[in-house]
Coordinates of C-alpha atoms in Angstrom, one line a residue:
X85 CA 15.1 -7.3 24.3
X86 CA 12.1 -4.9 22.9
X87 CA 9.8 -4.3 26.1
X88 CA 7.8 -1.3 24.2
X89 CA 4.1 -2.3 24.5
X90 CA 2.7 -3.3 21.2
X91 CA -0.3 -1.0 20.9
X92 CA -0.2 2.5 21.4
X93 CA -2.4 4.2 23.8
X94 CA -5.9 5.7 23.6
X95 CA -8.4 8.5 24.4
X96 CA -11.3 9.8 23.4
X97 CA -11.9 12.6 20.9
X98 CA -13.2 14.9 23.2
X99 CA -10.2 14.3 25.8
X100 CA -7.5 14.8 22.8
X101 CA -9.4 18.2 21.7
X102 CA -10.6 16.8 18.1
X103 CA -14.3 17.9 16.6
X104 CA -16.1 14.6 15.9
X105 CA -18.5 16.7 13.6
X106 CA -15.6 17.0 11.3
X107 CA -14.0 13.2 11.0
X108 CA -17.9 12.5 10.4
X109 CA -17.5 15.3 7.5
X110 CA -14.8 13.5 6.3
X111 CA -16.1 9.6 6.0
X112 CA -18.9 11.9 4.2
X113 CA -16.7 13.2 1.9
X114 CA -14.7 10.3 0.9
X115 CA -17.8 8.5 0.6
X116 CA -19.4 11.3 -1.5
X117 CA -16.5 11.0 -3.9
X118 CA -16.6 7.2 -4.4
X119 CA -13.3 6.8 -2.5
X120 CA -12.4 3.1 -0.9
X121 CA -10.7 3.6 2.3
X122 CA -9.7 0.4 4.0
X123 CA -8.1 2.1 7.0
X124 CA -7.9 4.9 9.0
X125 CA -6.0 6.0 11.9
X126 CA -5.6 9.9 13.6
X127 CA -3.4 10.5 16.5
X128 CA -3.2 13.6 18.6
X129 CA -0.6 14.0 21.3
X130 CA 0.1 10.5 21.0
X131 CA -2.9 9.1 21.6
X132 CA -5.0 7.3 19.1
X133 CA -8.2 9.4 18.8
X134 CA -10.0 7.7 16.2
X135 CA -9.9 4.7 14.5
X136 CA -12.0 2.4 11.8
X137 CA -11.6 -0.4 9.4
X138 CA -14.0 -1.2 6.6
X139 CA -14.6 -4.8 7.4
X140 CA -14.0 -7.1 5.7
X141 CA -10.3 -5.2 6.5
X142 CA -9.4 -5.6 10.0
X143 CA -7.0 -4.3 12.2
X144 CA -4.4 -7.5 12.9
X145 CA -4.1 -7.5 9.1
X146 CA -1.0 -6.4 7.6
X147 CA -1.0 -4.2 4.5
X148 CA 1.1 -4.2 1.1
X149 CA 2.3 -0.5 1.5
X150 CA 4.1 0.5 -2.1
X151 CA 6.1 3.3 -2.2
X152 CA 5.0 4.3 1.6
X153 CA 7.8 1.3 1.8
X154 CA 10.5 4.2 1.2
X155 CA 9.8 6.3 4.1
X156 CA 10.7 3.3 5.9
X157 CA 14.4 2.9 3.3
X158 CA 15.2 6.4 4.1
X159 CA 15.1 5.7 7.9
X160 CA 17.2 3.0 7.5
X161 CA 19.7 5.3 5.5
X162 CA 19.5 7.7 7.9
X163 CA 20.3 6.0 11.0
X164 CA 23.0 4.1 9.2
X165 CA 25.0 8.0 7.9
X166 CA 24.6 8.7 11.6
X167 CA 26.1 5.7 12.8
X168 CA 29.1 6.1 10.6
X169 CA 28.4 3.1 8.5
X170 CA 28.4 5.7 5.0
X171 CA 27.5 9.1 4.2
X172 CA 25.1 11.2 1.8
X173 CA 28.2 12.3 -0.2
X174 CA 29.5 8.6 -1.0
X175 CA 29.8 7.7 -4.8
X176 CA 26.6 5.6 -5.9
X177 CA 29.5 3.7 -8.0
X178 CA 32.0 3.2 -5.2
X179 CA 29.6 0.3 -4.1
X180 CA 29.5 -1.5 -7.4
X181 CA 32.8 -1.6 -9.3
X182 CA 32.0 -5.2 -10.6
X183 CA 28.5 -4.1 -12.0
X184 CA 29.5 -0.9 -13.7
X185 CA 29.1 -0.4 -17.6
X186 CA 32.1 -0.3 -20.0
X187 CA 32.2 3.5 -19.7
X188 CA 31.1 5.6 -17.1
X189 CA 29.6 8.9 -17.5
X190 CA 30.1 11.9 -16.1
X191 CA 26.8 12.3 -15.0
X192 CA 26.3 8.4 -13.2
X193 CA 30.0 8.8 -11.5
X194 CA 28.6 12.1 -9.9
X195 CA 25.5 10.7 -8.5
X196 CA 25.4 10.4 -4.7
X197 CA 23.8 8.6 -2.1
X198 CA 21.7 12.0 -1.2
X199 CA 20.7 12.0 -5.1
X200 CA 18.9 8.9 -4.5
X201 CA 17.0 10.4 -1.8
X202 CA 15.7 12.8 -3.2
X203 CA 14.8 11.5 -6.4
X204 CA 17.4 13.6 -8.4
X205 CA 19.5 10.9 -10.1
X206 CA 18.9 12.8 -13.2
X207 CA 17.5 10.1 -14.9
X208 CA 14.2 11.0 -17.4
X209 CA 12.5 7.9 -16.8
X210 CA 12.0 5.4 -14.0
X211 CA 14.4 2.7 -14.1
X212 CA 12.1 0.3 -13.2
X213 CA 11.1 -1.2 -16.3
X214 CA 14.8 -2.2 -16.7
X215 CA 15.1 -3.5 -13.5
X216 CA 12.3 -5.6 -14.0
X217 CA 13.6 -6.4 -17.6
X218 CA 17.4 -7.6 -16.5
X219 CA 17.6 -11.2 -18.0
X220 CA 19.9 -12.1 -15.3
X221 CA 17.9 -10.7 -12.2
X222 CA 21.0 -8.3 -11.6
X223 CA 18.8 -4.9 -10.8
X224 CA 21.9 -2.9 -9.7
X225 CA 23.8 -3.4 -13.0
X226 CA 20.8 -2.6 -15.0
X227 CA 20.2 0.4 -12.7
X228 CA 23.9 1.5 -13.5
X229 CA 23.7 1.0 -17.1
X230 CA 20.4 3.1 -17.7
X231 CA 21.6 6.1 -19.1
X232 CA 21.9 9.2 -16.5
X233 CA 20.7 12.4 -18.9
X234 CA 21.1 15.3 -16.3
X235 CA 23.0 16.3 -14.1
X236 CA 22.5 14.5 -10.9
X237 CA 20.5 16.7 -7.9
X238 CA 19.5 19.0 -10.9
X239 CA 16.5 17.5 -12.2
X240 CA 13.6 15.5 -10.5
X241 CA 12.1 12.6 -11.4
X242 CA 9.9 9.8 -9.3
X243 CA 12.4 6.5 -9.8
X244 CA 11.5 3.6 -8.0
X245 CA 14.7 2.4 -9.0
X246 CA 16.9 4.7 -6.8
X247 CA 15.1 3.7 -4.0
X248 CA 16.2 -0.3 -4.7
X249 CA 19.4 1.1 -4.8
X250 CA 19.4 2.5 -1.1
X251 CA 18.2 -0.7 -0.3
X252 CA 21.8 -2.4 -2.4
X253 CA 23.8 0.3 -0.9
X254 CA 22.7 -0.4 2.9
X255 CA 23.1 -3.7 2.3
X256 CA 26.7 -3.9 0.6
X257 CA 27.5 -0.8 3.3
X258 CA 26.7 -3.4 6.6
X259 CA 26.3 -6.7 5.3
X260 CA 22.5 -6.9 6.6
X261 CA 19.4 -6.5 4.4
X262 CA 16.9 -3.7 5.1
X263 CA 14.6 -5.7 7.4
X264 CA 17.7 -7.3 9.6
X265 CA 19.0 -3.5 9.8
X266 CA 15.3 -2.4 10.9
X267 CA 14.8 -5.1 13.0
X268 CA 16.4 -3.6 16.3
X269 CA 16.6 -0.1 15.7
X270 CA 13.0 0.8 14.5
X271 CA 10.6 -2.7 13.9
X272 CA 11.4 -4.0 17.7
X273 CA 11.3 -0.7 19.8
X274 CA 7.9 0.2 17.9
X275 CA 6.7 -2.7 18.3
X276 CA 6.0 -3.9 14.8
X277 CA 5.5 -7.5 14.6
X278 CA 6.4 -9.7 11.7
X279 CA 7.1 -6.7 9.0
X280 CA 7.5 -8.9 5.5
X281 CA 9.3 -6.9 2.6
X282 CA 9.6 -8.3 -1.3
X283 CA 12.9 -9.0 -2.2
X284 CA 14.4 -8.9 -6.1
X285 CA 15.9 -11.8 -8.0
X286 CA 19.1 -11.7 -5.8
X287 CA 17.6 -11.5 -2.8
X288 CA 17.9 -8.0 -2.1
X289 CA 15.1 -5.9 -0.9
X290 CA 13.0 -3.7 -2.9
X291 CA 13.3 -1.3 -1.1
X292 CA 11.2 1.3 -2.4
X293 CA 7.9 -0.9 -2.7
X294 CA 7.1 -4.5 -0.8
X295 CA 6.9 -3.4 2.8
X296 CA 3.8 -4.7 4.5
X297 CA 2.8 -3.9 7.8
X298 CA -0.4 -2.8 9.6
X299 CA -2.3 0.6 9.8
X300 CA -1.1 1.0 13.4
X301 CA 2.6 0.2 12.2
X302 CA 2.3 2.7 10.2
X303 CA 0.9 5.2 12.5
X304 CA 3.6 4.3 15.1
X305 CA 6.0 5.6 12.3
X306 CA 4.3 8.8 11.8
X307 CA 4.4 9.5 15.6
X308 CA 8.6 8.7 15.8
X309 CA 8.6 11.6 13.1
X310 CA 6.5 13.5 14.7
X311 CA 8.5 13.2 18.2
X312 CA 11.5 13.9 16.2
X313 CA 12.9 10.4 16.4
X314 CA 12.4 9.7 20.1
X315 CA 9.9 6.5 21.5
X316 CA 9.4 6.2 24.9
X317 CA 12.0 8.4 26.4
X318 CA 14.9 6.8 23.8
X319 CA 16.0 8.3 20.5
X320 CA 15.8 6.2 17.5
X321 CA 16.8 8.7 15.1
X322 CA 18.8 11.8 15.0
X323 CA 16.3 15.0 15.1
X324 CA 18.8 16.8 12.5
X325 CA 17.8 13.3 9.8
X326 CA 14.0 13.7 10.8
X327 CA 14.1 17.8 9.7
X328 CA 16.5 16.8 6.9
X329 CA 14.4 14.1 5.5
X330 CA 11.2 16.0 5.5
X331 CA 12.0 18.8 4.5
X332 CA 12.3 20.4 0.5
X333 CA 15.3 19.3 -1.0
X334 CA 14.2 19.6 -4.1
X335 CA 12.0 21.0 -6.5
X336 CA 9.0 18.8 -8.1
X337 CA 6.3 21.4 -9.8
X338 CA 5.2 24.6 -9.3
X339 CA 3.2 24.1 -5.9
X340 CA -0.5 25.2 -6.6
X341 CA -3.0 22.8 -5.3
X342 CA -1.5 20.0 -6.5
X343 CA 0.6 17.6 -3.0
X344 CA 3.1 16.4 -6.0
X345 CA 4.2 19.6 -6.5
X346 CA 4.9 21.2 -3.2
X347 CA 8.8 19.5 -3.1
X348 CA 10.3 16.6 -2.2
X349 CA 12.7 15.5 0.9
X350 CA 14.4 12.1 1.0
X351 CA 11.7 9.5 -0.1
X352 CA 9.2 12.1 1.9
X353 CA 7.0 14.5 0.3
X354 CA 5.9 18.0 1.2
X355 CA 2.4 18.7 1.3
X356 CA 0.2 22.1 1.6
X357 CA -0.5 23.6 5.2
X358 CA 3.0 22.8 6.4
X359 CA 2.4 19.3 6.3
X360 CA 4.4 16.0 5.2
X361 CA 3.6 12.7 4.2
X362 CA 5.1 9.0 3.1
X363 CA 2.4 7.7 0.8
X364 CA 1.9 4.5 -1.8
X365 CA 0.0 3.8 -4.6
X366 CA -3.4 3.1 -4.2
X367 CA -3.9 5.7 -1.0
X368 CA -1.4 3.9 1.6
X369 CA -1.0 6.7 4.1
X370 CA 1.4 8.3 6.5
X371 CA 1.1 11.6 7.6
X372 CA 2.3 13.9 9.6
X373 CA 1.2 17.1 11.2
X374 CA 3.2 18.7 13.3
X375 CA 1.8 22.1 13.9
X376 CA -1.2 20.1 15.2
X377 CA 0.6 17.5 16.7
X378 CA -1.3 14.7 15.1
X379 CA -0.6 12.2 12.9
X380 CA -2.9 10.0 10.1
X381 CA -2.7 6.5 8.9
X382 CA -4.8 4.9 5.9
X383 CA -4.5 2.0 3.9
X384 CA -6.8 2.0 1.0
X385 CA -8.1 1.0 -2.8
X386 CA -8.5 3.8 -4.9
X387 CA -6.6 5.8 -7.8
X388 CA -7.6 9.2 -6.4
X389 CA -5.2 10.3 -4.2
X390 CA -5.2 13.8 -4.6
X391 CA -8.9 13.8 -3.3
X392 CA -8.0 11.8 -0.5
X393 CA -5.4 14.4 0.6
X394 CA -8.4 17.1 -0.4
X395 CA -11.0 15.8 2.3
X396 CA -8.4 15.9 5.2
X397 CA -7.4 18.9 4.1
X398 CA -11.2 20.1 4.1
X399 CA -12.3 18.5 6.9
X400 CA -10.1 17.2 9.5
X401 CA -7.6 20.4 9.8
X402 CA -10.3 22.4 11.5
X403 CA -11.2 19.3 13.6
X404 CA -8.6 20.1 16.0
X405 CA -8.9 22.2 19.1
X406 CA -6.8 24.4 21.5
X407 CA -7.8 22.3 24.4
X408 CA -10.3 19.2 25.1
X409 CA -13.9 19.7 24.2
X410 CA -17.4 18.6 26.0
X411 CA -19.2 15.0 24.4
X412 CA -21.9 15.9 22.0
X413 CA -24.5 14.2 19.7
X414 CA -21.6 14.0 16.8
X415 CA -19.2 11.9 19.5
X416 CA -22.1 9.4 19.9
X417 CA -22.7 9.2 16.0
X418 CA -19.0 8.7 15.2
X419 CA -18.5 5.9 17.4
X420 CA -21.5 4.0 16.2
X421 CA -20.0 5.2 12.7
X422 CA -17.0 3.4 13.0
X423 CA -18.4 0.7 14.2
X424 CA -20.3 -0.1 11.5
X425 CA -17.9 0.7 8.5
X426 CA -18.2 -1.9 6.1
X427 CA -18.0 -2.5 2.3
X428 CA -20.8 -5.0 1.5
X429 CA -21.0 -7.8 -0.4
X430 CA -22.7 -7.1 -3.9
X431 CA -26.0 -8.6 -3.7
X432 CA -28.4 -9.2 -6.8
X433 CA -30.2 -12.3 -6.2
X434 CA -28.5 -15.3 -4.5
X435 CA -29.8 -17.9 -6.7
X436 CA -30.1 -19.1 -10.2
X437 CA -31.6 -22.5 -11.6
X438 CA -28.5 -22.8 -13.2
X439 CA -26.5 -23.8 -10.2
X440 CA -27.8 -27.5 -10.4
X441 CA -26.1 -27.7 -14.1
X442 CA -23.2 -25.7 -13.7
X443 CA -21.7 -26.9 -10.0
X444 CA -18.4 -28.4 -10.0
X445 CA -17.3 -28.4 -14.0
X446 CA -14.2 -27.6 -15.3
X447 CA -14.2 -24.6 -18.1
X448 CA -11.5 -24.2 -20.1
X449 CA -10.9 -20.4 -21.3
X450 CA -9.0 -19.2 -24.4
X451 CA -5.9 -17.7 -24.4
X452 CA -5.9 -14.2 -22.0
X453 CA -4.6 -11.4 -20.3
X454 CA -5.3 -13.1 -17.1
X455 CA -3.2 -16.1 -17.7
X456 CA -6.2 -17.9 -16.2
X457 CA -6.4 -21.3 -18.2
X458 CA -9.3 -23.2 -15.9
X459 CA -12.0 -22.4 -13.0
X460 CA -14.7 -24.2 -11.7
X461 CA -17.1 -23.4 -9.1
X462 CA -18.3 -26.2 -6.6
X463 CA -21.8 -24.7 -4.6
X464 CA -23.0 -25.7 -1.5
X465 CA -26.2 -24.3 0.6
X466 CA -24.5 -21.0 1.6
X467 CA -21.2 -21.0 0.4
X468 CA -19.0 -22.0 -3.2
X469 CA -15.6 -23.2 -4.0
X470 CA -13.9 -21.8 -6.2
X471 CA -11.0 -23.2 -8.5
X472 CA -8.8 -21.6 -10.6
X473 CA -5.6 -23.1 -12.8
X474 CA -3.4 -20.3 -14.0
X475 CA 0.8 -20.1 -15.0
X476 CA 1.6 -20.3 -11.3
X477 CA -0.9 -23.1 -10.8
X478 CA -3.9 -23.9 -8.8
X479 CA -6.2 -21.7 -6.4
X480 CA -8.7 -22.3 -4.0
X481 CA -10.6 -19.9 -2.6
X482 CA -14.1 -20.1 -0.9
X483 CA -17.1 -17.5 -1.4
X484 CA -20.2 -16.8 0.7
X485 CA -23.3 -16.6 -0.8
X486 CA -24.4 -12.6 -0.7
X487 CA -21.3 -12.4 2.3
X488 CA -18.1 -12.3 2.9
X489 CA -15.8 -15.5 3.2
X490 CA -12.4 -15.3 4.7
X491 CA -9.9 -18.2 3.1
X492 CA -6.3 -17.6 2.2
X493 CA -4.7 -18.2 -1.1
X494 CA -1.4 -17.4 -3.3
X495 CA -3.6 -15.5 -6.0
X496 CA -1.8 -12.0 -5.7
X497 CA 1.2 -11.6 -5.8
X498 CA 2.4 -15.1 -5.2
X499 CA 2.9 -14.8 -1.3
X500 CA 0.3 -16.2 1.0
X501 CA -2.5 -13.8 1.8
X502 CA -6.1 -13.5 3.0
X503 CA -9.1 -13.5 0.8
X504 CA -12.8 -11.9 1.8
X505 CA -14.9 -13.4 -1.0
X506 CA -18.5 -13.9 -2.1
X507 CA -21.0 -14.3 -5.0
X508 CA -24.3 -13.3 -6.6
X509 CA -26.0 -13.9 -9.3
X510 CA -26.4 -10.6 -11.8
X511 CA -29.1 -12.4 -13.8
X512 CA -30.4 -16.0 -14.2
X513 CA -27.3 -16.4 -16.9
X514 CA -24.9 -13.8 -15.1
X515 CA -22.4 -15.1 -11.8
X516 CA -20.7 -12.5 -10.4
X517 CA -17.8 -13.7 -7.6
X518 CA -15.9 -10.9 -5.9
X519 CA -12.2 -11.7 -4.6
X520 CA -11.1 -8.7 -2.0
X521 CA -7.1 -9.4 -1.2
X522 CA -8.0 -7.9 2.2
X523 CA -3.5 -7.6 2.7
X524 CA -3.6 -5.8 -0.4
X525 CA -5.6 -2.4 -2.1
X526 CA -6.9 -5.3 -4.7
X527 CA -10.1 -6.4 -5.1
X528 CA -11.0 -8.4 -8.4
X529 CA -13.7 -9.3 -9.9
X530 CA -15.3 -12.1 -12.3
X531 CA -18.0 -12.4 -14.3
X532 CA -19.0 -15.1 -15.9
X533 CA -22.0 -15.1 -18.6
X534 CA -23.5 -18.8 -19.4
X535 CA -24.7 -19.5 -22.6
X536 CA -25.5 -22.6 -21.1
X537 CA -24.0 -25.1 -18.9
X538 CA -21.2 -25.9 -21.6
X539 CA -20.3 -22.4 -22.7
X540 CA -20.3 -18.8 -20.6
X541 CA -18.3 -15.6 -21.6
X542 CA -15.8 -14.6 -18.8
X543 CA -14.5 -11.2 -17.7
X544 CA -12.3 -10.4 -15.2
X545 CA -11.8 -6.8 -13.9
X546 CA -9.9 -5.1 -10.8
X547 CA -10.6 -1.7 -8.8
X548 CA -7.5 -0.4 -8.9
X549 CA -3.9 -0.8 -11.2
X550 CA -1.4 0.5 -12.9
X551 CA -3.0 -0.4 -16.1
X552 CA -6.5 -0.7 -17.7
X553 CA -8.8 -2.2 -14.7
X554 CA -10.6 -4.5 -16.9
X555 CA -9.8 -7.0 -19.5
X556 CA -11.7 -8.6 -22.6
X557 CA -14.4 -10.9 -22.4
X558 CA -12.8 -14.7 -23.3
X559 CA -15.2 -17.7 -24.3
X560 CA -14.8 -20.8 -22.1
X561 CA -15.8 -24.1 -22.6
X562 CA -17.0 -27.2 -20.4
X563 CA -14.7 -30.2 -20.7
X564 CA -15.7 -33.6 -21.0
X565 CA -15.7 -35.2 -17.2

C-alpha cells in the first residue's frame, strides 16, 4: 500500500540557494521570444523552489506528454532487465515469431532490445506512418516488416516506432501493459494519481507518446533520476540503469549548440552543460541537473524548443548558489509574478449587432480539412454555446464573453478533456472563439466572417502541430429551421 505523500515538499528560493533575479530573467526571456509555457516547475535539493501555471492551466490538471512518454517506457524496461524478466541483448524477433515477414533480414534479426533504446534500429525513417497505416491495427507486424537499411546500433534515427515496441516487448515479456507494470513500482511510490496512457488498435500501449500526467508528476520523475533511483529511503531503480540510460550511447550530430545533437541514451537525451533531459513535442519538459542538484518541469505550447532549452540555459544556470541567500526586492517580485501568470483572453470588442440574427442557427460548411460539417453558436448575457457536428459527432463547449470558460468535451483527441474557452468579436462581421485544450499543448482557434446572417466564411487555425497551423477559409451556409 503506497503511503508516499502525494506532493513533494517546499521552500523558498532564498532557503534552497536559487537567485530570484534570474527565474524573473527567464519568464522575461520566454516572454521576449513569443514562447507559450503552460507550466513550470524547478527543484533544488528536493524541494520545490518555484513554481507557476499560466491560468487558464492549473496545477491538478494532467498533461498529454508526447514523447516525454518514453522516459517513462525506458524505466519500465529498465526495472524489468533488472528483475530478470528480459535483457538488453534479447532478439527484437524472439518476441514475435507469428508477426514476422516471409524473410528475415540480416539486419531486423540482429536488432536488440538495447537498439530500441537508443534509437539505432537502423531504420531511415520513422516507422510510424506504417504503424498508423496497418489496415489490420497490428503495429508490431508492420513495425517488423518495415525494411531495416543499416546495421542495427550503427546508425541513429528518432523512431517513435521502436519505442511502441518496448511497450509490445514489456508486455509479451510479463503479461502486464506498461501502466499495470508502472503501477507499483514507480506511479504508486511517487505518488502519481490516475496516470492515463493511449493505447493502439490492439490494446497495447503507445508507448513512446500518450502518457498524461501532471507537471509535478513529472518533476517527481526528474528527482528519482536525480537521486539515482531512490524515493524516500527505497530504491526504485538500479543506480547502474539511471547512469546507463542517461548517458551517450550513441551518436546523433555533431554537438555544437544544437540539444539534438549532443547524443542520445535510452529514450533520454544529452544536453549541453552536463545536463539531460526527457522532452515531448510541443515543449513537455523533464530535466535534470545533477551537478546543481535541481531538477525542471514544463508543460507547454510552442514549436520552439531549442529556445526554450536556450533561456534556461541563459538564465536559470547562474541562478543557483553555493549556499542560501538573503530575501530581496526580486523574491518579492517573483512571487507576485507567479501569481499572476496568465494567458488572457483575446479581447476586441464583446459585442456585435449581429448577435440578435445570428444566435442559435445551424451553418452548414463545405467539405474541409477540419472534418467539421456543422456549428452553431447559442449567446447568452455573458457567455455562448457552442456546437459543433464533425466525423466523430457532436460537441458542446461553452465560451465566456472576453474570459475564460472551463467546460469539458471529446474535441481533441477523442478522450474526455477540459476546455478554457471564450469569444470576441474582431469586427462588427468578424467572431473570433478561442478553444484552449488546457490537458493538451492545443489551443484552436475559429473565425468566422458573416456575410450576413445566412452566409459567413470560416477558418480554423491551431498554435501548435505537426503540420501547417492553419487551414483554408470554407463558405457556410444557414439552413432552413
Amino acid at each position: 500500500m503506497q503511503d508516499t505523500d502525494v506532493s513533494l515538499p517546499r521552500k523558498s528560493t532564498e532557503e534552497l540557494g536559487i537567485a530570484a533575479k534570474n527565474v524573473i530573467g527567464f519568464l522575461d526571456g520566454l516572454k521576449a521570444h513569443h514562447i507559450e509555457l503552460h507550466s513550470f516547475m524547478l527543484l533544488r535539493h528536493g524541494h520545490v523552489a518555484v513554481e507557476g501555471w499560466w491560468s487558464p492551466y492549473a496545477p491538478e490538471l494532467p498533461h498529454m506528454l508526447f514523447s516525454l512518454s518514453k522516459s517513462f517506457t525506458s524505466t519500465a524496461i529498465g526495472m524489468a532487465v533488472h528483475e530478470g524478466l528480459l535483457t538488453l541483448d534479447d532478439p527484437v524477433i524472439s518476441y514475435f515469431p507469428d508477426d514476422l515477414p516471409a524473410e528475415v533480414s540480416s539486419n531486423l534479426a540482429a536488432m536488440q532490445i538495447r537498439h530500441l533504446l537508443m534509437m539505432g534500429t537502423g531504420h531511415d525513417k520513422d516507422t510510424m506512418d506504417a504503424l498508423h497505416e496497418a489496415e489490420d491495427g497490428n503495429w508490431v507486424r508492420a513495425f517488423l516488416n518495415e525494411p531495416v537499411d543499416h546495421e542495427p546500433g550503427t546508425h541513429f534515427l528518432y523512431n517513435t516506432g521502436a519505442t511502441y515496441m518496448l511497450s509490445a516487448i514489456l508486455q509479451k515479456a510479463t503479461g502486464q501493459n506498461l501502466l499495470e507494470f508502472l503501477h507499483g513500482r514507480l506511479f504508486e511510490p511517487l505518488g502519481i494519481r490516475n496516470p492515463t496512457w493511449e493505447t493502439c488498435p490492439r490494446g497495447i500501449h503507445t508507448g513512446g507518446f500518450g502518457l498524461n500526467v501532471k507537471t509535478e508528476d513529472i518533476a517527481k520523475f526528474g528527482q528519482l533520476y536525480l537521486q539515482k533511483g531512490v524515493w524516500q529511503g527505497k530504491r526504485l531503480i538500479e543506480e547502474s540503469w539511471i547512469e546507463e540510460a542517461t548517458e551517450k550511447q550513441i551518436s546523433n550530430g555533431d554537438g555544437g549548440d544544437s540539444d539534438w545533437a549532443q547524443g542520445y541514451g535510452y529514450q533520454f537525451w544529452r544536453c549541453r552543460h552536463g545536463v539531460y533531459r526527457g522532452d515531448g513535442a510541443f515543449g513537455q519538459f523533464c530535466i535534470v541537473l545533477p551537478q546543481y542538484d535541481a531538477v525542471i518541469a514544463m508543460t507547454a505550447g510552442t514549436n520552439d524548443l531549442q529556445e526554450v532549452l536556450n533561456c534556461v540555459w541563459e538564465h536559470l544556470l547562474d541562478s543557483f548558489l553555493p549556499r542560501p541567500a538573503e530575501a530581496d526586492e526580486w523574491s518579492e517580485d517573483l512571487k507576485k509574478r507567479l501569481h499572476e501568470l496568465q494567458l488572457e483572453a483575446p479581447k476586441f470588442a464583446s459585442e456585435s449587432e449581429l448577435e440578435a440574427q445570428i444566435s442559435g442557427r445551424v451553418y452548414a460548411l463545405e467539405d474541409n480539412e477540419t472534418r467539421i460539417d456543422r456549428l452553431r453558436v447559442e449567446f447568452e448575457q455573458d457567455r455562448a454555446l457552442l456546437t459543433i457536428d464533425d466525423f466523430h459527432g457532436s460537441h458542446e463547449l461553452s465560451l465566456g464573453r472576453e474570459h475564460w470558460l472551463t467546460s469539458s468535451s471529446r474535441l481533441l483527441n477523442r478522450q474526455e478533456g477540459q476546455f478554457a474557452s471564450s469569444f470576441t468579436w474582431k469586427t462588427p462581421q468578424t467572431l473570433l472563439l478561442t478553444l484552449r485544450g488546457i490537458e493538451t499543448p492545443f489551443c484552436l482557434t475559429l473565425e468566422m466572417q458573416y456575410e450576413d446572417e445566412n452566409t459567413l466564411d470560416f477558418r480554423q487555425g491551431i498554435n501548435v502541430s505537426f503540420s501547417s497551423s492553419e487551414g483554408d477559409s470554407v463558405r457556410g451556409i444557414a439552413l432552413l429551421e
